[in-house]
Coordinates of C-alpha atoms and ligand atoms in Angstrom, one line a residue:
M1 CA 0.0 0.0 0.0
E2 CA 1.2 3.5 -0.8
K3 CA 2.2 5.5 2.2
K4 CA 0.1 8.6 3.0
K5 CA 2.1 11.7 2.4
I6 CA 2.0 14.1 5.3
L7 CA 3.5 17.6 5.6
T8 CA 4.2 19.7 8.6
G9 CA 6.4 22.7 9.2
D10 CA 7.9 25.0 11.7
R11 CA 9.1 28.6 11.5
P12 CA 12.8 28.6 12.6
T13 CA 12.6 31.6 15.0
G14 CA 14.0 29.8 18.0
R15 CA 15.1 26.5 19.5
L16 CA 12.3 24.1 20.2
H17 CA 10.9 23.8 23.7
I18 CA 8.9 21.2 25.5
G19 CA 5.7 22.9 24.3
H20 CA 6.7 22.0 20.8
Y21 CA 7.7 18.5 22.0
F22 CA 4.4 17.5 23.5
G23 CA 2.5 19.7 21.0
S24 CA 3.7 18.3 17.8
L25 CA 7.1 16.4 17.9
V26 CA 5.7 13.4 19.8
N27 CA 3.0 13.1 17.3
R28 CA 5.4 13.4 14.3
I29 CA 7.7 10.8 15.7
E30 CA 4.8 8.4 16.3
M31 CA 3.6 8.9 12.7
Q32 CA 7.1 8.5 11.3
N33 CA 7.7 5.3 13.2
S34 CA 4.3 3.7 12.4
G35 CA 5.5 3.1 8.9
E36 CA 2.1 4.2 7.5
Y37 CA 3.2 7.6 6.3
D38 CA 5.6 9.4 4.1
P39 CA 6.4 12.3 6.3
H40 CA 7.8 15.7 5.2
I41 CA 8.9 18.5 7.5
L42 CA 9.5 21.9 6.2
I43 CA 11.8 24.3 8.0
A44 CA 9.9 27.4 7.0
D45 CA 12.6 30.0 6.8
V46 CA 10.8 32.1 4.2
Q47 CA 7.7 32.2 6.4
A48 CA 9.9 33.1 9.4
L49 CA 11.2 36.0 7.5
T50 CA 7.7 37.5 7.0
D51 CA 7.9 38.7 10.6
N52 CA 11.7 38.6 11.0
F53 CA 12.7 40.3 7.7
N54 CA 14.9 42.7 9.7
N55 CA 16.7 39.8 11.5
P56 CA 18.0 37.4 8.8
E57 CA 20.8 36.2 11.0
K58 CA 18.3 35.0 13.6
V59 CA 16.5 32.9 11.0
R60 CA 19.7 31.5 9.5
K61 CA 21.0 30.4 12.9
N62 CA 17.7 28.8 13.9
V63 CA 17.4 26.7 10.8
K64 CA 20.4 24.7 12.2
E65 CA 19.1 24.8 15.7
V66 CA 15.7 23.4 14.7
M67 CA 17.3 20.7 12.6
L68 CA 19.4 19.7 15.7
D69 CA 16.3 19.6 17.8
Y70 CA 14.6 17.4 15.2
L71 CA 17.5 15.0 15.1
S72 CA 17.8 15.0 18.9
V73 CA 14.2 13.9 19.5
G74 CA 14.4 11.1 17.0
I75 CA 13.1 12.6 13.7
D76 CA 15.0 10.2 11.4
P77 CA 16.0 11.6 8.0
E78 CA 15.9 8.1 6.6
K79 CA 12.2 8.1 7.2
T80 CA 11.2 11.8 7.2
T81 CA 12.2 14.2 4.4
I82 CA 13.3 17.4 6.0
V83 CA 13.6 20.4 3.6
I84 CA 14.6 24.0 3.9
Q85 CA 11.8 26.1 2.4
S86 CA 13.9 28.8 0.8
M87 CA 15.9 26.2 -1.1
I88 CA 12.8 25.1 -3.0
P89 CA 12.3 27.9 -5.5
E90 CA 9.2 26.2 -6.9
I91 CA 7.4 27.2 -3.6
A92 CA 8.1 30.8 -4.4
E93 CA 6.9 30.3 -8.0
L94 CA 3.7 28.7 -6.9
T95 CA 3.1 31.5 -4.3
V96 CA 3.1 34.0 -7.2
F97 CA 0.7 32.0 -9.2
Y98 CA -1.6 31.4 -6.3
S99 CA -1.7 35.0 -5.3
N100 CA -4.1 35.7 -8.1
L101 CA -6.6 33.2 -6.6
V102 CA -7.1 34.9 -3.2
T103 CA -8.5 38.3 -2.4
I104 CA -6.9 40.7 0.1
A105 CA -10.2 40.8 2.0
R106 CA -10.1 37.0 2.4
L107 CA -6.6 37.2 3.8
E108 CA -7.5 40.0 6.2
R109 CA -10.4 37.8 7.5
N110 CA -8.1 34.8 8.2
P111 CA -8.4 34.4 12.0
T112 CA -4.9 33.1 12.5
V113 CA -3.4 36.0 10.5
K114 CA -5.7 38.5 12.3
T115 CA -4.6 37.3 15.7
E116 CA -0.9 37.4 14.7
I117 CA -1.1 40.9 13.3
A118 CA -2.6 42.0 16.5
Q119 CA 0.2 40.4 18.5
K120 CA 2.9 41.9 16.3
R121 CA 2.1 45.6 16.6
E122 CA 5.7 46.3 17.5
I123 CA 6.9 44.9 14.2
F124 CA 4.2 46.2 11.9
G125 CA 2.7 49.2 13.6
E126 CA -0.6 50.1 12.0
S127 CA 0.3 48.7 8.6
V128 CA 1.1 45.1 7.9
T129 CA 3.5 44.0 5.1
Y130 CA 2.3 42.4 1.9
G131 CA 4.5 39.4 2.7
F132 CA 3.0 38.8 6.1
L133 CA -0.6 39.2 5.0
G134 CA 0.2 36.8 2.2
Y135 CA 1.9 34.1 4.2
P136 CA -1.1 31.8 4.0
V137 CA -0.6 31.8 0.2
S138 CA 3.0 30.8 0.6
Q139 CA 1.9 28.1 3.1
A140 CA -0.6 26.8 0.5
A141 CA 2.4 26.6 -1.9
D142 CA 4.4 24.7 0.8
I143 CA 1.7 22.1 1.1
T144 CA 0.7 21.6 -2.5
A145 CA 4.3 21.6 -3.8
F146 CA 4.9 18.2 -2.2
Q147 CA 1.3 17.1 -3.0
G148 CA 0.8 16.7 0.7
K149 CA -2.5 15.1 1.4
Y150 CA -2.6 15.2 5.2
V151 CA -1.4 18.1 7.3
P152 CA -1.1 17.2 11.0
V153 CA -1.5 20.5 12.8
G154 CA -2.7 22.2 16.0
E155 CA -6.0 24.0 16.1
D156 CA -4.4 27.4 15.5
Q157 CA -3.4 26.3 12.0
L158 CA -6.9 25.2 10.8
P159 CA -7.7 28.5 9.1
L160 CA -4.5 28.2 7.1
I161 CA -5.4 24.8 5.8
E162 CA -8.9 26.0 5.0
Q163 CA -7.3 28.8 3.0
C164 CA -5.1 26.3 1.2
R165 CA -8.1 24.2 0.3
E166 CA -9.9 27.2 -1.2
I167 CA -6.9 28.1 -3.3
V168 CA -6.6 24.5 -4.5
R169 CA -10.2 24.3 -5.5
K170 CA -10.0 27.6 -7.3
F171 CA -6.9 26.5 -9.1
N172 CA -8.3 23.2 -10.1
S173 CA -11.6 24.7 -11.3
I174 CA -9.9 27.3 -13.5
Y175 CA -6.8 25.4 -14.8
G176 CA -7.8 21.7 -14.4
E177 CA -7.5 19.1 -11.7
V178 CA -3.8 19.3 -10.9
L179 CA -3.5 20.0 -7.2
V180 CA -4.1 17.7 -4.3
E181 CA -6.6 19.2 -1.8
P182 CA -5.1 18.7 1.6
E183 CA -6.9 17.7 4.8
A184 CA -6.0 18.9 8.2
V185 CA -5.4 16.1 10.8
L186 CA -5.9 17.5 14.2
S187 CA -3.1 16.1 16.3
K188 CA -4.0 14.7 19.7
A189 CA -1.4 17.1 21.0
K190 CA -1.3 18.5 24.4
R191 CA -1.0 22.2 24.8
I192 CA 1.5 22.8 27.6
K193 CA 1.4 25.9 29.8
G194 CA 4.5 27.8 30.7
L195 CA 6.2 27.5 34.1
D196 CA 4.5 30.7 35.1
G197 CA 1.0 29.3 34.3
N198 CA 0.8 31.4 31.1
D199 CA -1.1 29.6 28.2
K200 CA 1.6 30.6 25.8
M201 CA 5.2 29.4 26.2
G202 CA 8.1 31.3 24.7
K203 CA 11.5 32.8 24.9
S204 CA 10.3 36.4 25.5
L205 CA 8.1 35.2 28.3
G206 CA 11.0 33.3 29.9
N207 CA 8.7 30.5 30.9
A208 CA 9.9 27.7 28.6
I209 CA 12.2 24.7 29.1
Y210 CA 14.1 24.1 25.9
L211 CA 15.0 20.6 24.7
S212 CA 18.6 21.7 24.6
D213 CA 18.7 23.4 28.1
T214 CA 21.5 22.3 30.3
P215 CA 20.8 20.7 33.7
E216 CA 21.7 24.0 35.4
E217 CA 19.3 25.9 33.2
I218 CA 16.5 23.4 33.8
T219 CA 17.0 23.6 37.6
K220 CA 17.1 27.3 37.6
K221 CA 13.8 27.5 35.6
V222 CA 12.0 24.9 37.7
M223 CA 13.0 26.7 40.9
S224 CA 11.3 29.8 39.6
A225 CA 8.0 28.0 38.7
V226 CA 4.8 29.4 40.1
T227 CA 3.3 27.4 43.0
D228 CA 0.2 27.7 45.2
P229 CA 0.3 31.4 46.2
N230 CA -1.6 30.6 49.4
R231 CA 1.1 28.3 50.7
I232 CA 3.5 30.4 52.6
R233 CA 5.1 28.1 55.1
K234 CA 6.4 24.7 54.4
D235 CA 3.8 23.0 56.6
D236 CA 0.9 24.9 55.1
K237 CA -1.5 22.6 53.3
G238 CA -1.0 23.1 49.5
N239 CA -3.3 22.9 46.6
P240 CA -1.6 21.1 43.7
D241 CA -4.4 22.1 41.3
V242 CA -3.1 25.7 41.2
C243 CA 0.6 24.7 41.2
M244 CA 2.7 24.6 38.0
V245 CA 5.2 22.3 39.7
S246 CA 2.4 19.7 40.1
Y247 CA 1.2 20.4 36.5
Y248 CA 4.8 19.6 35.3
H249 CA 5.1 16.5 37.6
N250 CA 2.2 15.1 35.6
L251 CA 4.3 15.3 32.4
F252 CA 7.6 14.1 33.7
T253 CA 7.0 12.0 36.8
S254 CA 5.7 8.5 37.2
K255 CA 2.0 8.1 38.1
E256 CA 3.0 6.6 41.5
D257 CA 5.4 9.4 42.4
C258 CA 2.9 12.0 41.2
K259 CA 0.3 10.6 43.6
A260 CA 2.8 10.7 46.5
V261 CA 3.9 14.2 45.7
C262 CA 0.3 15.3 45.6
E263 CA -0.8 13.8 48.8
E264 CA 2.2 15.0 50.8
C265 CA 1.7 18.5 49.4
K266 CA -2.0 18.5 50.4
A267 CA -1.1 17.3 53.9
G268 CA 1.6 20.0 54.2
K269 CA 4.3 17.4 54.6
R270 CA 6.3 18.3 51.5
G271 CA 7.9 21.6 50.9
C272 CA 7.9 23.3 47.5
V273 CA 11.7 23.3 47.3
A274 CA 12.0 19.6 47.7
C275 CA 9.2 19.1 45.2
K276 CA 10.9 21.4 42.7
K277 CA 14.2 19.6 43.1
Q278 CA 12.6 16.3 42.3
L279 CA 10.8 17.7 39.3
A280 CA 14.0 19.3 38.0
Q281 CA 15.8 16.0 38.3
N282 CA 13.1 14.2 36.4
I283 CA 13.1 16.7 33.6
I284 CA 16.9 16.5 33.4
D285 CA 16.7 12.7 33.2
Y286 CA 13.9 12.8 30.6
L287 CA 15.8 15.2 28.3
A288 CA 19.2 13.5 28.9
P289 CA 19.1 11.2 25.8
M290 CA 18.0 14.1 23.6
R291 CA 20.8 16.3 25.0
E292 CA 23.3 13.5 24.2
K293 CA 22.0 13.0 20.7
R294 CA 22.1 16.7 20.1
K295 CA 25.7 16.8 21.2
Y296 CA 26.5 14.0 18.7
Y297 CA 25.2 16.1 15.8
E298 CA 26.5 19.4 17.1
D299 CA 30.0 17.8 16.9
R300 CA 29.3 16.8 13.3
P301 CA 28.2 19.9 11.5
E302 CA 29.1 18.5 8.1
L303 CA 26.8 15.6 8.7
V304 CA 23.9 17.9 9.6
D305 CA 24.5 19.9 6.5
K306 CA 24.6 16.7 4.4
L307 CA 21.3 15.6 5.9
L308 CA 19.7 19.0 5.1
I309 CA 21.0 19.0 1.6
E310 CA 19.8 15.4 0.9
G311 CA 16.3 16.0 2.4
T312 CA 15.9 19.3 0.4
E313 CA 17.0 17.6 -2.8
K314 CA 14.7 14.8 -2.3
G315 CA 11.8 17.1 -1.5
R316 CA 12.6 19.3 -4.5
E317 CA 12.0 16.4 -6.9
D318 CA 8.3 16.4 -5.9
A319 CA 8.1 20.2 -6.1
K320 CA 9.6 20.1 -9.7
E321 CA 7.0 17.5 -10.7
T322 CA 4.2 19.7 -9.3
M323 CA 5.7 22.7 -11.1
R324 CA 5.8 20.9 -14.4
K325 CA 2.0 20.0 -14.1
V326 CA 1.1 23.5 -12.9
R327 CA 3.0 25.2 -15.9
H328 CA 1.3 22.9 -18.3
A329 CA -2.2 23.5 -16.8
M330 CA -1.6 27.3 -16.7
R331 CA -0.4 27.3 -20.4
L332 CA 3.0 28.4 -19.3
D333 CA 4.9 25.5 -20.7
Y334 CA 6.2 27.3 -23.7
F335 CA 9.2 25.2 -24.4
D336 CA 10.2 21.6 -23.6
V337 CA 12.9 22.2 -21.0
Ligands
LIG401 N1 2.6 28.2 10.0 C1 3.2 27.1 10.6 C2 3.5 27.5 12.1 O1 3.6 28.7 12.3 C3 4.5 26.6 10.0 C4 4.3 26.1 8.6 C5 4.9 26.6 7.5 C6 3.6 25.0 8.2 N2 4.6 25.9 6.4 C7 3.7 24.9 6.8 C8 2.8 24.0 8.9 C9 3.1 23.9 6.0 C10 2.1 23.0 8.1 C11 2.3 23.0 6.7 O2 3.6 26.7 12.9

């Protein structure tokens, strides 16, 4: 049976944290290892530039960091095709052609884009760039270039997939049935709160543990996690339901130990410091194999480059094939080249 082609992507604007891990990486690894899929991951540097155009060095650096994160968690380039978006010029070509098939009003109504524009006032002020407003068009090109049928995403990405489907339908109705209409597959991902209880996790918020953090960094971050504000003295009875340390224990600590931690906290028998130390150690142990694997690849930059080049070349073959069909359908195949 032919394997189902799936496509996912990340903007390389920072190293990946445990929110990314539980939110999408676990799911990708599971799909990769099930053998049922032909997974593709796009390192979306062109998309990252839409809101980081003034910081190209940051994007460049993070392409490598994100690749190291993928390798360290067990994304296997033998099974998953990893490509760098900007090195597939067909995506840029498709973006131009698709831009005729979507209105400005439709892009302005896209809920994901709308939310992001509101969040990025400090970058765009009152007037958003053409490139940022149009990134859903470029993402439609990402997906269709590889004829991706399934797109495993979190809920925030659904409006982008819907926009892609509209573009595909419009393209196919005007030029002929060429493009594959993708389907979003909602991942059973967990959305993890930051160590401060914030729903969003990120570098600027300082509330994220990165997959590549050192044991010292992990300990420091865990020690600053938000606990039950009503618990002042060590023998006060605590409420684990409002404690981020307890929330994180549930992710990294065995069921048995979690139960013990909870009961001792409620009885006022366990202090927050001891509880945090135990959590920090569990996170350190959990991430240790990833840290080790990362180190292996960090020490072999030529190997990492080779894997990126090979993945991109492989992915480009699909994109070239799509481009050939698209040019033919759009009456742009003037010469046999
Ligand atoms: N927009 C996605 C994000 O911000 C990243 C992305 C780029 C993507 N191209 C994609 C996701 C194609 C799925 C398919 O997370």
